[in-house]
Amino acid sequence: MNPVLALRIEWCKAYSRSRRWHEDLVLVEEEMRRTIEFGKWSERRWLEWAGAWTVMLGTTSEISPEVTEGVRAYALEQVDHERRTWEALEKDWGPLRRRAAKYLKGDDISAEPELVVEVDRDALRWAETVEHDHEEGENDMYQ
């Protein structure tokens, strides 16, 4: 094969890979942003529900104050859970997202220090277990 043609083919393959990697970076960054935003929205929603349930259940004479208090406590526990989750994600993903933003703007990141991302192996094992619990093609949402 002609060496120039072989070089052109390799260049095209490398360029195609770099474009796919760029697209993947855009998609992953957007997924991380949306995950954090959903956590913030969910926290606000649970807080609204805590107030709404307290008012709604408090006006019903058939519901004891203890039940009303329990429902409010549960909702506030969910608020705390959502806040801790999105704050942890924001903290863990922050350096990666800042690096991605620089790269996507076209800034040179070659001088940046190496970025190490810790992986929670227990969470990873749990996700793999959940993924394989269902037969291929099954979807609980539609059953």
Backbone as CSV, one residue per row, in Angstrom:
resi,resn,N_x,N_y,N_z,CA_x,CA_y,CA_z,C_x,C_y,C_z
1,MET,0.848,-1.176,0.000,0.000,0.000,0.000,0.893,1.238,0.000
2,ASN,0.430,2.245,-0.637,1.120,3.530,-0.701,1.250,4.102,0.714
3,PRO,2.463,4.446,1.161,2.653,4.946,2.530,1.882,6.239,2.808
4,VAL,1.761,7.094,1.811,1.017,8.346,2.005,-0.465,8.040,2.219
5,LEU,-0.996,7.112,1.440,-2.393,6.720,1.592,-2.630,6.077,2.957
6,ALA,-1.702,5.223,3.381,-1.820,4.588,4.702,-1.811,5.639,5.806
7,LEU,-0.953,6.648,5.670,-0.888,7.724,6.661,-2.187,8.519,6.685
8,ARG,-2.739,8.792,5.513,-4.018,9.519,5.436,-5.135,8.723,6.111
9,ILE,-5.148,7.422,5.868,-6.172,6.568,6.480,-6.039,6.597,7.995
10,GLU,-4.820,6.467,8.499,-4.601,6.510,9.950,-4.998,7.863,10.529
11,TRP,-4.690,8.944,9.797,-5.061,10.273,10.265,-6.583,10.383,10.364
12,CYS,-7.288,9.895,9.355,-8.758,9.946,9.364,-9.332,9.156,10.536
13,LYS,-8.766,7.992,10.797,-9.231,7.182,11.926,-8.991,7.911,13.249
14,ALA,-7.800,8.482,13.397,-7.470,9.200,14.634,-8.369,10.418,14.807
15,TYR,-8.620,11.139,13.726,-9.494,12.312,13.788,-10.911,11.903,14.184
16,SER,-11.382,10.818,13.600,-12.718,10.313,13.927,-12.806,9.930,15.401
17,ARG,-11.779,9.261,15.924,-11.752,8.904,17.349,-11.772,10.151,18.223
18,SER,-10.984,11.151,17.851,-10.934,12.368,18.671,-12.290,13.071,18.680
19,ARG,-13.003,13.065,17.569,-14.341,13.682,17.516,-15.322,12.896,18.389
20,ARG,-15.228,11.570,18.373,-16.106,10.756,19.232,-15.800,11.010,20.700
21,TRP,-14.516,11.108,21.047,-14.136,11.378,22.434,-14.651,12.750,22.867
22,HIS,-14.552,13.721,21.957,-15.050,15.066,22.247,-16.559,15.020,22.505
23,GLU,-17.281,14.318,21.644,-18.729,14.193,21.810,-19.067,13.477,23.118
24,ASP,-18.329,12.432,23.440,-18.550,11.719,24.708,-18.321,12.643,25.895
25,LEU,-17.290,13.471,25.817,-17.006,14.412,26.901,-18.154,15.397,27.073
26,VAL,-18.674,15.905,25.976,-19.815,16.826,26.038,-21.007,16.133,26.696
27,LEU,-21.289,14.904,26.286,-22.438,14.174,26.824,-22.274,13.844,28.306
28,VAL,-21.099,13.375,28.700,-20.876,13.013,30.104,-20.951,14.251,30.991
29,GLU,-20.379,15.366,30.529,-20.435,16.598,31.318,-21.885,17.030,31.507
30,GLU,-22.671,16.941,30.458,-24.085,17.319,30.556,-24.840,16.370,31.485
31,GLU,-24.531,15.086,31.442,-25.174,14.133,32.353,-24.816,14.439,33.807
32,MET,-23.563,14.798,34.061,-23.164,15.153,35.424,-23.900,16.413,35.881
33,ARG,-23.968,17.419,35.014,-24.668,18.662,35.354,-26.135,18.387,35.673
34,ARG,-26.778,17.602,34.829,-28.198,17.304,35.041,-28.432,16.482,36.306
35,THR,-27.522,15.571,36.611,-27.655,14.766,37.826,-27.619,15.655,39.057
36,ILE,-26.687,16.600,39.089,-26.587,17.529,40.217,-27.819,18.425,40.278
37,GLU,-28.249,18.948,39.141,-29.438,19.808,39.116,-30.684,19.046,39.563
38,PHE,-30.804,17.783,39.161,-31.948,16.987,39.602,-31.923,16.815,41.116
39,GLY,-30.737,16.598,41.687,-30.623,16.480,43.141,-31.075,17.746,43.842
40,LYS,-30.700,18.904,43.298,-31.125,20.185,43.883,-32.641,20.345,43.771
41,TRP,-33.184,19.987,42.602,-34.630,20.081,42.417,-35.350,19.143,43.383
42,SER,-34.843,17.925,43.519,-35.461,16.938,44.400,-35.433,17.410,45.850
43,GLU,-34.335,18.027,46.257,-34.247,18.576,47.616,-35.339,19.633,47.828
44,ARG,-35.476,20.555,46.867,-36.517,21.599,46.983,-37.909,20.981,47.020
45,ARG,-38.129,19.972,46.202,-39.450,19.325,46.134,-39.797,18.653,47.460
46,TRP,-38.852,17.931,48.052,-39.114,17.300,49.345,-39.393,18.353,50.414
47,LEU,-38.699,19.481,50.335,-38.931,20.552,51.303,-40.343,21.114,51.142
48,GLU,-40.785,21.300,49.911,-42.161,21.747,49.652,-43.161,20.722,50.180
49,TRP,-42.899,19.447,49.923,-43.801,18.399,50.388,-43.867,18.358,51.908
50,ALA,-42.731,18.582,52.559,-42.722,18.571,54.027,-43.697,19.609,54.556
51,GLY,-43.673,20.791,53.973,-44.598,21.839,54.405,-46.034,21.533,54.019
52,ALA,-46.232,21.067,52.797,-47.587,20.789,52.316,-48.231,19.658,53.102
53,TRP,-47.483,18.600,53.370,-48.041,17.476,54.120,-48.385,17.881,55.544
54,THR,-47.540,18.711,56.133,-47.799,19.153,57.501,-49.106,19.927,57.550
55,VAL,-49.306,20.825,56.603,-50.542,21.617,56.568,-51.730,20.719,56.259
56,MET,-51.593,19.871,55.236,-52.702,19.019,54.812,-53.102,18.025,55.904
57,LEU,-52.121,17.352,56.487,-52.429,16.359,57.512,-52.833,17.011,58.823
58,GLY,-52.305,18.204,59.082,-52.632,18.904,60.325,-54.070,19.375,60.370
59,THR,-54.687,19.594,59.202,-56.075,20.058,59.168,-57.068,18.903,59.207
60,THR,-56.588,17.685,59.075,-57.461,16.519,59.120,-57.509,15.999,60.549
61,SER,-58.716,16.012,61.114,-58.847,15.608,62.519,-58.632,14.106,62.709
62,GLU,-58.723,13.328,61.624,-58.566,11.880,61.740,-57.099,11.457,61.863
63,ILE,-56.180,12.348,61.541,-54.749,12.030,61.583,-54.164,12.577,62.877
64,SER,-53.468,11.712,63.591,-52.882,12.134,64.868,-51.687,13.054,64.627
65,PRO,-51.383,13.921,65.588,-50.214,14.797,65.459,-48.911,14.006,65.321
66,GLU,-48.871,12.811,65.908,-47.666,11.988,65.811,-47.412,11.543,64.367
67,VAL,-48.494,11.168,63.673,-48.360,10.754,62.273,-47.922,11.947,61.428
68,THR,-48.532,13.093,61.661,-48.150,14.305,60.934,-46.678,14.622,61.162
69,GLU,-46.256,14.521,62.410,-44.857,14.777,62.747,-43.938,13.753,62.072
70,GLY,-44.366,12.498,62.029,-43.568,11.451,61.388,-43.420,11.673,59.893
71,VAL,-44.516,12.074,59.247,-44.468,12.338,57.805,-43.524,13.505,57.525
72,ARG,-43.631,14.553,58.341,-42.742,15.715,58.166,-41.279,15.309,58.403
73,ALA,-41.042,14.511,59.437,-39.676,14.075,59.736,-39.104,13.260,58.578
74,TYR,-39.928,12.388,57.989,-39.473,11.592,56.850,-39.106,12.499,55.676
75,ALA,-39.978,13.465,55.383,-39.716,14.375,54.266,-38.430,15.170,54.504
76,LEU,-38.230,15.632,55.731,-37.012,16.393,56.038,-35.768,15.505,55.979
77,GLU,-35.937,14.238,56.309,-34.826,13.286,56.171,-34.450,13.134,54.694
78,GLN,-35.461,13.097,53.830,-35.212,13.012,52.389,-34.523,14.281,51.884
79,VAL,-34.929,15.438,52.419,-34.277,16.702,52.054,-32.788,16.608,52.357
80,ASP,-32.474,16.142,53.565,-31.075,16.018,53.977,-30.321,15.029,53.088
81,HIS,-30.961,13.907,52.779,-30.329,12.896,51.918,-30.022,13.476,50.537
82,GLU,-30.998,14.151,49.945,-30.796,14.731,48.614,-29.682,15.772,48.640
83,ARG,-29.671,16.623,49.674,-28.644,17.656,49.773,-27.250,17.031,49.881
84,ARG,-27.116,16.038,50.768,-25.812,15.397,50.931,-25.358,14.732,49.634
85,THR,-26.297,14.142,48.904,-25.954,13.455,47.654,-25.461,14.436,46.599
86,TRP,-26.233,15.512,46.344,-25.798,16.419,45.276,-24.555,17.202,45.678
87,GLU,-24.402,17.502,46.968,-23.184,18.191,47.404,-21.956,17.293,47.223
88,ALA,-22.096,16.006,47.530,-20.980,15.066,47.348,-20.628,14.930,45.867
89,LEU,-21.649,14.845,45.015,-21.389,14.746,43.578,-20.713,16.010,43.063
90,GLU,-21.185,17.157,43.522,-20.590,18.423,43.100,-19.121,18.499,43.522
91,LYS,-18.839,18.035,44.736,-17.463,18.044,45.246,-16.591,17.054,44.466
92,ASP,-17.098,15.836,44.282,-16.319,14.793,43.605,-16.107,15.093,42.121
93,TRP,-17.145,15.594,41.473,-17.071,15.827,40.038,-16.544,17.211,39.678
94,GLY,-16.457,18.123,40.648,-16.048,19.500,40.368,-14.747,19.624,39.593
95,PRO,-13.644,19.015,40.075,-12.376,19.143,39.335,-12.466,18.597,37.904
96,LEU,-13.157,17.495,37.745,-13.305,16.892,36.420,-14.127,17.799,35.502
97,ARG,-15.201,18.370,36.041,-16.051,19.247,35.231,-15.315,20.531,34.847
98,ARG,-14.508,21.071,35.776,-13.734,22.279,35.455,-12.700,21.984,34.364
99,ARG,-12.057,20.827,34.467,-11.073,20.429,33.450,-11.773,20.243,32.103
100,ALA,-12.916,19.600,32.104,-13.663,19.385,30.856,-14.080,20.714,30.239
101,ALA,-14.525,21.661,31.072,-14.943,22.969,30.559,-13.775,23.685,29.885
102,LYS,-12.594,23.613,30.500,-11.404,24.233,29.890,-11.102,23.592,28.538
103,TYR,-11.145,22.271,28.506,-10.842,21.550,27.270,-11.857,21.894,26.177
104,LEU,-13.128,21.917,26.547,-14.173,22.186,25.561,-14.121,23.626,25.051
105,LYS,-13.582,24.548,25.872,-13.405,25.934,25.416,-12.219,26.060,24.469
106,GLY,-11.383,25.041,24.430,-10.220,25.069,23.561,-8.943,25.458,24.274
107,ASP,-9.002,25.590,25.605,-7.799,25.924,26.377,-6.833,24.747,26.380
108,ASP,-5.558,25.062,26.469,-4.526,24.028,26.542,-4.490,23.487,27.969
109,ILE,-4.752,22.210,28.132,-4.752,21.608,29.471,-3.564,20.675,29.666
110,SER,-2.626,20.707,28.737,-1.487,19.789,28.830,-0.610,20.080,30.043
111,ALA,-0.603,21.332,30.528,0.220,21.687,31.686,-0.497,21.413,33.009
112,GLU,-1.766,21.040,32.933,-2.543,20.767,34.149,-1.977,19.530,34.848
113,PRO,-2.026,19.517,36.180,-1.570,18.315,36.890,-2.501,17.135,36.606
114,GLU,-1.981,15.941,36.802,-2.773,14.735,36.567,-3.995,14.744,37.480
115,LEU,-5.111,14.350,36.933,-6.363,14.321,37.685,-6.689,12.875,38.022
116,VAL,-6.830,12.585,39.311,-7.145,11.235,39.766,-8.584,11.236,40.265
117,VAL,-9.388,10.331,39.742,-10.788,10.218,40.141,-10.950,8.922,40.916
118,GLU,-11.388,9.036,42.156,-11.604,7.860,42.996,-12.899,7.169,42.572
119,VAL,-12.886,5.855,42.551,-14.066,5.074,42.187,-14.524,4.303,43.416
120,ASP,-15.806,4.437,43.746,-16.388,3.705,44.867,-16.701,2.294,44.376
121,ARG,-15.833,1.365,44.689,-15.971,-0.002,44.177,-17.234,-0.694,44.697
122,ASP,-17.644,-0.402,45.928,-18.868,-1.006,46.458,-20.079,-0.546,45.654
123,ALA,-20.140,0.742,45.349,-21.247,1.265,44.551,-21.210,0.672,43.151
124,LEU,-20.020,0.493,42.620,-19.877,-0.088,41.293,-20.371,-1.533,41.276
125,ARG,-20.005,-2.310,42.307,-20.483,-3.697,42.397,-22.003,-3.734,42.535
126,TRP,-22.561,-2.815,43.330,-24.003,-2.760,43.502,-24.683,-2.465,42.167
127,ALA,-24.151,-1.504,41.419,-24.738,-1.145,40.125,-24.682,-2.321,39.161
128,GLU,-23.582,-3.060,39.161,-23.469,-4.221,38.279,-24.464,-5.300,38.680
129,THR,-24.676,-5.492,39.980,-25.628,-6.490,40.462,-27.040,-6.124,40.035
130,VAL,-27.409,-4.867,40.218,-28.749,-4.410,39.847,-28.951,-4.558,38.351
131,GLU,-27.929,-4.233,37.587,-28.021,-4.310,36.134,-28.291,-5.732,35.666
132,HIS,-27.724,-6.718,36.350,-27.854,-8.105,35.911,-28.994,-8.854,36.598
133,ASP,-29.761,-8.177,37.441,-30.884,-8.825,38.110,-32.032,-9.126,37.149
134,HIS,-32.121,-8.374,36.070,-33.236,-8.524,35.140,-32.782,-9.246,33.877
135,GLU,-33.716,-9.954,33.302,-33.429,-10.591,32.024,-33.335,-9.507,30.958
136,GLU,-32.612,-9.798,29.900,-32.470,-8.830,28.824,-33.838,-8.505,28.239
137,GLY,-34.104,-7.220,28.056,-35.363,-6.786,27.468,-36.447,-6.483,28.476
138,GLU,-36.266,-6.874,29.726,-37.277,-6.581,30.735,-37.144,-5.143,31.193
139,ASN,-38.272,-4.562,31.561,-38.263,-3.207,32.097,-39.378,-3.126,33.125
140,ASP,-39.011,-2.954,34.394,-40.000,-2.920,35.471,-41.049,-1.839,35.264
141,MET,-40.664,-0.763,34.614,-41.566,0.365,34.461,-42.832,-0.024,33.697
142,TYR,-42.729,-0.972,32.804,-43.858,-1.336,31.961,-44.508,-2.653,32.366
143,GLN,-44.187,-3.164,33.535,-44.776,-4.438,33.952,-45.800,-4.236,35.031
